[in-house]
XYZ file of C-alpha atoms in Angstrom:
472
model
C 0.000 0.000 0.000
C 1.313 3.431 -0.931
C 1.041 6.599 1.138
C 0.012 8.285 -2.101
C -2.958 6.002 -2.780
C -6.663 6.544 -2.251
C -6.903 3.315 -0.240
C -4.361 4.606 2.239
C -5.559 8.205 2.442
C -9.307 7.599 2.563
C -9.600 4.253 4.355
C -6.521 2.761 6.006
C -5.075 5.880 7.631
C -8.332 7.295 9.093
C -9.301 3.913 10.543
C -5.871 3.241 12.052
C -5.568 6.699 13.610
C -9.136 6.775 14.946
C -8.958 3.303 16.497
C -5.506 4.045 17.935
C -6.885 7.149 19.662
C -9.800 5.379 21.343
C -8.003 2.187 22.389
C -6.497 1.827 25.880
C -2.742 2.452 25.922
C -1.943 -1.206 26.676
C -3.601 -2.391 23.462
C -2.332 0.296 21.096
C 0.890 -1.546 20.251
C -1.038 -4.677 19.335
C -3.354 -2.664 17.112
C -0.515 -0.808 15.367
C 1.441 -4.026 14.870
C -1.558 -5.768 13.276
C -2.265 -2.676 11.169
C 1.378 -2.578 10.031
C 1.267 -6.229 8.967
C -1.941 -5.543 7.033
C -0.328 -2.480 5.437
C 2.611 -4.574 4.200
C 0.511 -7.591 3.233
C -1.762 -5.407 1.082
C 0.844 -5.418 -1.668
C 3.044 -8.283 -0.435
C 0.746 -11.073 0.860
C 3.506 -13.707 0.751
C 6.478 -11.568 1.727
C 4.815 -10.496 4.969
C 5.574 -14.035 6.180
C 9.287 -13.426 5.581
C 9.117 -10.226 7.604
C 7.233 -11.983 10.414
C 9.846 -14.739 10.403
C 12.582 -12.116 10.627
C 10.842 -10.508 13.612
C 10.463 -13.830 15.422
C 14.060 -15.007 14.871
C 15.623 -11.660 15.807
C 13.432 -11.513 18.900
C 14.599 -14.966 20.044
C 18.277 -14.374 19.281
C 18.260 -11.033 21.120
C 16.803 -12.779 24.182
C 19.480 -15.466 23.892
C 22.232 -12.828 23.846
C 20.672 -11.048 26.826
C 20.519 -14.320 28.777
C 24.253 -14.916 28.312
C 25.686 -11.637 29.578
C 28.428 -13.510 31.438
C 29.384 -15.648 28.452
C 30.826 -13.446 25.730
C 31.740 -16.416 23.524
C 28.110 -17.556 23.398
C 26.972 -14.005 22.696
C 29.404 -13.734 19.782
C 28.186 -17.053 18.389
C 24.532 -16.013 18.594
C 25.335 -12.625 17.075
C 27.167 -14.356 14.237
C 24.116 -16.526 13.584
C 21.897 -13.453 13.575
C 24.140 -11.546 11.155
C 24.334 -14.589 8.869
C 20.560 -15.045 8.968
C 19.716 -11.408 8.234
C 22.317 -10.892 5.533
C 21.531 -14.323 4.098
C 17.871 -13.430 3.570
C 18.898 -10.093 2.093
C 21.397 -11.794 -0.232
C 18.918 -14.368 -1.526
C 16.176 -11.904 -2.403
C 18.268 -8.902 -3.415
C 21.534 -10.216 -4.822
C 21.026 -13.852 -5.870
C 19.699 -12.962 -9.340
C 22.679 -10.679 -9.965
C 25.156 -13.286 -8.696
C 23.746 -16.193 -10.716
C 23.559 -14.048 -13.879
C 27.291 -13.300 -13.595
C 28.181 -16.925 -12.823
C 26.038 -18.057 -15.772
C 28.341 -16.113 -18.093
C 31.198 -18.412 -17.043
C 29.207 -21.615 -16.676
C 26.012 -22.023 -18.690
C 24.899 -24.897 -16.433
C 24.254 -22.436 -13.608
C 20.595 -21.434 -13.635
C 19.838 -17.723 -13.417
C 17.419 -17.226 -10.522
C 14.397 -14.934 -10.700
C 13.621 -13.977 -7.116
C 11.194 -11.089 -6.656
C 12.523 -8.350 -4.369
C 10.292 -7.812 -1.305
C 9.560 -4.117 -0.845
C 11.500 -2.523 2.001
C 13.542 -5.624 2.864
C 16.776 -3.604 3.159
C 15.195 -1.182 5.628
C 13.522 -3.628 7.989
C 16.487 -6.035 7.836
C 18.868 -3.264 8.915
C 16.532 -2.288 11.759
C 16.236 -5.881 12.972
C 19.997 -6.400 12.750
C 20.773 -3.169 14.609
C 18.402 -4.215 17.420
C 20.285 -7.466 18.041
C 23.688 -5.752 17.764
C 22.563 -3.151 20.314
C 21.517 -5.918 22.698
C 24.953 -7.477 22.207
C 26.471 -4.091 23.094
C 24.529 -3.939 26.351
C 21.004 -2.805 25.515
C 18.298 -4.626 27.478
C 16.412 -7.074 25.256
C 12.693 -6.532 24.826
C 10.714 -9.458 26.257
C 7.446 -8.566 24.522
C 7.499 -9.807 20.922
C 4.737 -7.379 19.956
C 6.974 -4.460 20.903
C 9.861 -5.897 18.893
C 7.502 -6.502 15.985
C 6.167 -2.965 16.136
C 9.694 -1.522 16.240
C 10.602 -3.408 13.058
C 7.268 -3.233 11.226
C 5.811 0.160 12.228
C 4.134 1.062 8.946
C 5.183 4.744 8.560
C 8.875 3.859 8.151
C 8.560 0.180 7.219
C 9.330 0.219 3.524
C 11.575 3.236 2.940
C 12.833 4.455 6.292
C 14.064 6.449 8.036
C 16.052 3.642 9.663
C 15.285 3.835 13.386
C 17.639 2.738 16.166
C 15.964 0.661 18.883
C 17.521 2.787 21.630
C 15.899 5.885 20.134
C 12.402 4.458 20.208
C 12.315 1.886 23.031
C 10.788 4.297 25.569
C 8.190 5.408 23.038
C 7.132 1.800 22.521
C 6.262 1.598 26.209
C 5.023 5.116 26.905
C 3.994 7.877 24.505
C 1.416 10.633 24.367
C -0.508 12.085 21.463
C -1.200 15.782 22.007
C -3.188 18.130 19.802
C 0.010 20.021 18.937
C 1.826 16.823 17.953
C -1.160 15.657 15.930
C -1.421 18.940 13.998
C 2.364 19.121 13.453
C 2.390 15.542 12.231
C -0.535 16.121 9.886
C 1.150 19.177 8.367
C 4.474 17.329 8.021
C 2.621 14.544 6.197
C 0.969 17.139 3.964
C 4.351 18.669 3.094
C 5.737 15.251 2.179
C 2.676 14.357 0.100
C 2.983 17.562 -1.914
C 6.734 17.070 -2.382
C 6.006 13.715 -3.965
C 2.919 14.547 -6.005
C 3.565 18.135 -7.087
C 7.354 18.204 -7.440
C 8.924 14.743 -7.693
C 6.295 13.328 -10.060
C 6.316 16.382 -12.326
C 10.081 16.734 -12.809
C 10.224 12.934 -13.223
C 8.488 13.343 -16.590
C 11.433 15.339 -17.957
C 13.989 13.064 -16.271
C 12.408 9.949 -17.798
C 12.260 11.597 -21.227
C 15.961 12.449 -21.057
C 17.215 9.151 -19.644
C 15.112 7.098 -22.086
C 16.718 8.739 -25.134
C 19.197 6.403 -26.811
C 20.287 8.915 -29.441
C 19.780 12.602 -30.180
C 20.131 13.776 -26.580
C 21.527 17.301 -26.652
C 23.860 18.840 -24.090
C 20.985 21.003 -22.854
C 18.598 18.039 -22.529
C 21.254 15.950 -20.770
C 21.818 18.631 -18.128
C 18.102 19.366 -17.773
C 17.356 15.668 -17.352
C 20.146 15.267 -14.794
C 18.874 18.298 -12.872
C 15.311 16.979 -12.947
C 16.373 13.566 -11.651
C 18.453 15.302 -8.959
C 15.294 17.099 -7.858
C 13.083 14.051 -8.356
C 15.038 11.698 -6.119
C 15.325 14.356 -3.409
C 11.643 15.282 -3.287
C 10.577 11.667 -3.761
C 12.644 10.305 -0.882
C 12.519 13.312 1.441
C 8.793 13.500 0.733
C 8.372 9.907 1.879
C 10.490 10.613 4.962
C 8.373 13.672 5.790
C 5.219 11.593 5.489
C 6.720 8.859 7.666
C 7.838 11.330 10.345
C 4.454 13.060 10.224
C 2.539 9.795 10.573
C 4.764 8.761 13.459
C 4.098 12.043 15.244
C 0.337 11.619 14.744
C 0.604 8.340 16.669
C 3.014 9.616 19.316
C 6.352 8.489 17.830
C 9.332 10.763 17.205
C 11.135 9.371 14.160
C 14.603 10.698 13.277
C 15.238 13.403 10.712
C 16.432 11.991 7.398
C 17.250 15.033 5.239
C 18.653 18.486 5.967
C 18.744 20.450 2.697
C 21.580 18.333 1.223
C 21.851 20.396 -1.965
C 23.184 23.348 0.029
C 26.273 21.329 0.991
C 29.699 22.842 0.411
C 31.573 19.511 0.290
C 30.864 15.891 -0.564
C 31.357 14.952 3.087
C 28.774 17.514 4.148
C 26.371 16.265 1.492
C 26.396 12.813 3.060
C 25.821 14.277 6.494
C 22.622 15.818 5.134
C 21.367 13.109 2.737
C 19.656 9.917 3.998
C 21.012 10.693 7.439
C 19.649 7.552 9.117
C 21.408 5.247 6.628
C 24.669 7.174 6.936
C 24.491 6.954 10.723
C 23.731 3.212 10.514
C 26.835 2.531 8.425
C 28.927 4.686 10.770
C 27.734 2.921 13.923
C 27.707 -0.657 12.659
C 30.459 -0.751 10.026
C 32.739 2.305 9.881
C 33.410 2.700 13.609
C 33.890 -1.071 14.226
C 36.492 -1.010 11.418
C 38.306 1.760 13.289
C 36.714 4.777 11.626
C 39.128 7.658 11.078
C 41.051 6.946 14.289
C 43.512 4.596 12.648
C 47.298 4.535 12.543
C 47.759 4.862 8.790
C 46.233 6.708 5.857
C 46.027 3.421 3.975
C 43.753 1.993 6.659
C 41.619 5.153 6.618
C 41.155 4.913 2.860
C 40.390 1.188 3.149
C 37.701 1.851 5.771
C 36.103 4.586 3.690
C 36.229 2.637 0.439
C 34.803 -0.495 2.060
C 31.933 1.385 3.686
C 31.054 3.178 0.460
C 31.295 -0.014 -1.547
C 28.807 -1.552 0.896
C 26.625 1.565 0.631
C 26.507 1.159 -3.135
C 25.767 -2.556 -2.878
C 23.041 -1.865 -0.284
C 21.153 0.136 -2.892
C 20.933 -2.784 -5.273
C 22.516 -5.540 -7.310
C 23.723 -3.522 -10.261
C 27.159 -2.461 -11.457
C 25.944 1.138 -11.558
C 25.330 1.145 -7.795
C 28.770 -0.350 -7.189
C 30.418 2.351 -9.333
C 28.308 5.025 -7.606
C 29.468 3.819 -4.192
C 33.108 3.640 -5.282
C 32.881 7.167 -6.717
C 31.790 8.567 -3.365
C 34.406 6.485 -1.567
C 37.131 8.062 -3.719
C 35.804 11.622 -3.369
C 35.356 11.425 0.407
C 38.755 9.754 0.813
C 40.354 12.672 -1.067
C 38.537 15.165 1.155
C 39.689 13.320 4.277
C 43.311 12.928 3.157
C 43.718 16.555 2.065
C 41.455 17.941 4.829
C 39.516 19.893 2.209
C 36.519 20.881 4.396
C 38.858 22.498 6.950
C 41.216 24.131 4.454
C 38.503 25.873 2.429
C 36.420 26.923 5.429
C 37.748 30.507 5.546
C 38.396 30.928 1.809
C 35.159 32.218 0.330
C 36.095 32.107 -3.368
C 37.576 28.600 -3.188
C 34.656 27.450 -1.052
C 32.189 28.704 -3.676
C 34.055 26.987 -6.508
C 34.233 23.755 -4.537
C 30.525 23.976 -3.722
C 29.787 24.149 -7.461
C 32.057 21.140 -8.011
C 30.205 19.309 -5.230
C 26.837 19.798 -6.907
C 28.204 18.758 -10.309
C 29.664 15.623 -8.715
C 26.329 14.875 -7.029
C 24.463 15.284 -10.327
C 26.909 13.031 -12.173
C 26.521 10.556 -9.333
C 22.752 10.573 -9.789
C 23.240 9.951 -13.514
C 25.219 6.802 -12.682
C 22.652 5.864 -10.036
C 19.710 6.305 -12.443
C 21.240 4.617 -15.500
C 20.144 1.072 -16.285
C 23.702 -0.068 -16.985
C 27.256 1.273 -17.144
C 27.169 1.905 -20.885
C 24.040 4.022 -20.517
C 25.697 6.020 -17.731
C 28.808 6.550 -19.867
C 26.783 7.679 -22.896
C 24.784 10.082 -20.747
C 27.921 11.686 -19.276
C 29.366 12.024 -22.797
C 26.171 13.818 -23.835
C 26.538 16.183 -20.863
C 29.940 17.325 -22.137
C 28.965 17.307 -25.825
C 31.138 14.389 -26.931
C 28.375 12.625 -28.828
C 26.431 13.869 -31.847
C 23.346 15.260 -30.131
C 24.201 18.934 -30.564
C 23.803 21.648 -27.947
C 20.054 22.351 -27.949
C 16.975 21.353 -29.971
C 13.458 22.734 -30.402
C 12.021 19.856 -28.397
C 14.232 20.877 -25.461
C 12.527 24.280 -25.421
C 9.156 22.515 -25.331
C 10.118 20.500 -22.260
C 11.557 23.562 -20.568
C 8.464 25.630 -21.320
C 6.068 22.922 -20.108
C 7.938 21.916 -16.947
C 10.198 24.883 -16.204
C 7.869 26.120 -13.452
C 8.266 22.811 -11.596
C 12.048 22.942 -11.979
C 12.133 26.475 -10.563
C 9.790 25.486 -7.718
C 11.982 22.487 -7.007
C 15.143 24.569 -6.887
C 13.512 27.030 -4.477
C 12.152 24.285 -2.219
C 15.444 22.362 -2.166
C 17.066 25.205 -0.207
C 15.860 26.715 3.090
C 14.749 29.994 1.455
C 11.093 29.815 2.529
C 12.079 28.555 5.975
C 14.526 31.425 6.467
C 12.017 34.055 5.305
C 9.310 32.832 7.680
C 11.810 32.624 10.537
C 12.935 36.210 9.906
C 9.352 37.453 9.711
C 8.472 35.631 12.926
C 11.159 37.552 14.804
C 10.617 40.953 13.156
C 7.053 41.247 11.868
C 4.491 39.013 13.549
C 1.571 40.120 11.350
C 3.480 39.474 8.122
C 4.613 36.118 9.514
C 1.042 35.052 10.234
C -0.059 36.078 6.749
C 2.785 34.158 5.101
C 2.271 31.166 7.395
C -1.434 31.063 6.569
C -0.569 31.348 2.888
C 1.753 28.360 3.145
C -0.996 26.283 4.778
C -3.538 27.294 2.131
C -1.126 26.532 -0.715
C -0.387 23.090 0.695
C -4.072 22.291 1.116
C -4.757 23.375 -2.471
C -1.885 21.180 -3.667
C -3.296 18.304 -1.600
C -6.602 18.599 -3.468
C -4.784 18.703 -6.806
C -2.640 15.726 -5.769
C -5.696 13.681 -4.814
C -7.261 14.540 -8.185
C -4.144 13.061 -9.805
C -4.665 9.902 -7.760
C -8.269 9.666 -8.945
C -7.035 9.526 -12.549
C -4.180 7.188 -11.481
C -1.477 9.695 -12.449
C 1.141 8.826 -9.819
C 4.465 7.012 -9.544
C 5.695 4.642 -6.828
C 8.440 5.897 -4.540
C 11.962 5.446 -5.915
C 13.328 3.929 -2.721
C 10.740 1.129 -2.770
C 13.278 -0.493 -5.124
C 15.883 -0.718 -2.366
């Protein structure tokens, strides 16, 4: 079930929220857990059994680790089993097809598998794994399987994050309050996310798809416009989902972590990844980078190895495709260079150099998204060649002007909304001119409600796209 579907908006969500509000506190977790299973099973009736199996096994293994606090060897063994189980399931459903297709090229007797990827398996597997690791590190295991199940399967963040740490939400599982302020804030946050998806991501996606689907005749102008549109699309698509997830959580009394912080304002590649998909970045830091030694290592070689390994794993996490591997390696190289030459520190007080490097950062991010979006490495290479005019597409064509004229307003709106311009204006007005602030604030609410109505009308005619990160 999609957040941007009539079934969710008009039936599932109102029923879940209403029943949750009238139920006694002791039963709310049971209700939300059952509702979350139904939410997932709506589109994945078989795969919900895999998720339930994951919940049950991780619950038991965490208890086993907690029971053996005095026996570190047993704890390590159980943790090893848990890691093998979680990554094994992830490998079978996400990477087996890719692996067997490569092996088939060397040995035709090897059958290429055709496993269907369960939606959100990377997200809920990482949450389940982090729970057991945290118990191994000293966190008290949860004895109520419903609470563990709700932590892993809570429907707002189930299929595309943000990835939630158990320690951040354990108290909320046992005790939380829904206030009128939280409810209204959550509803507005959901509204913002819905409009990001429907009115920005889906509209610029039309231009991005047109550009990326061109095999020949793609001009320099169209290549850059398509890359810019996909850069905006993936941001508003994913941050829109995260906003909806955080808003839904707040409506039900949960505080989910922030996942985006205006990443396209970043001045360096390192800063970009502190602002983009923050929960995933923090997960890899806590459970892979720091255990490897992080940046506190004795040699630069080891530092580069740690960074390259983590970014290789980040690329692989996104999917079984050579493009994701190259994308991860690209960021590993760029961030390693920034670390080795201390670029963020050295350019901090040099305005001109900082501005030039910020432009380079955004170009690198856009090229990275081209690699990320391309179906295969050749397509990525051809697209980059088109961006620099090294194929025969020319600089600009009449059709490019058509696409710019038809969708330019959405590109401009996307550029404005991808930076904190509106946020800064309202904040300034709030401190200096209360009347003007209230007028602007009311205008923002009205605009979002109008866009909600337009977005729902798009749903009625089935003009919507699934979220990009459902693929991961």
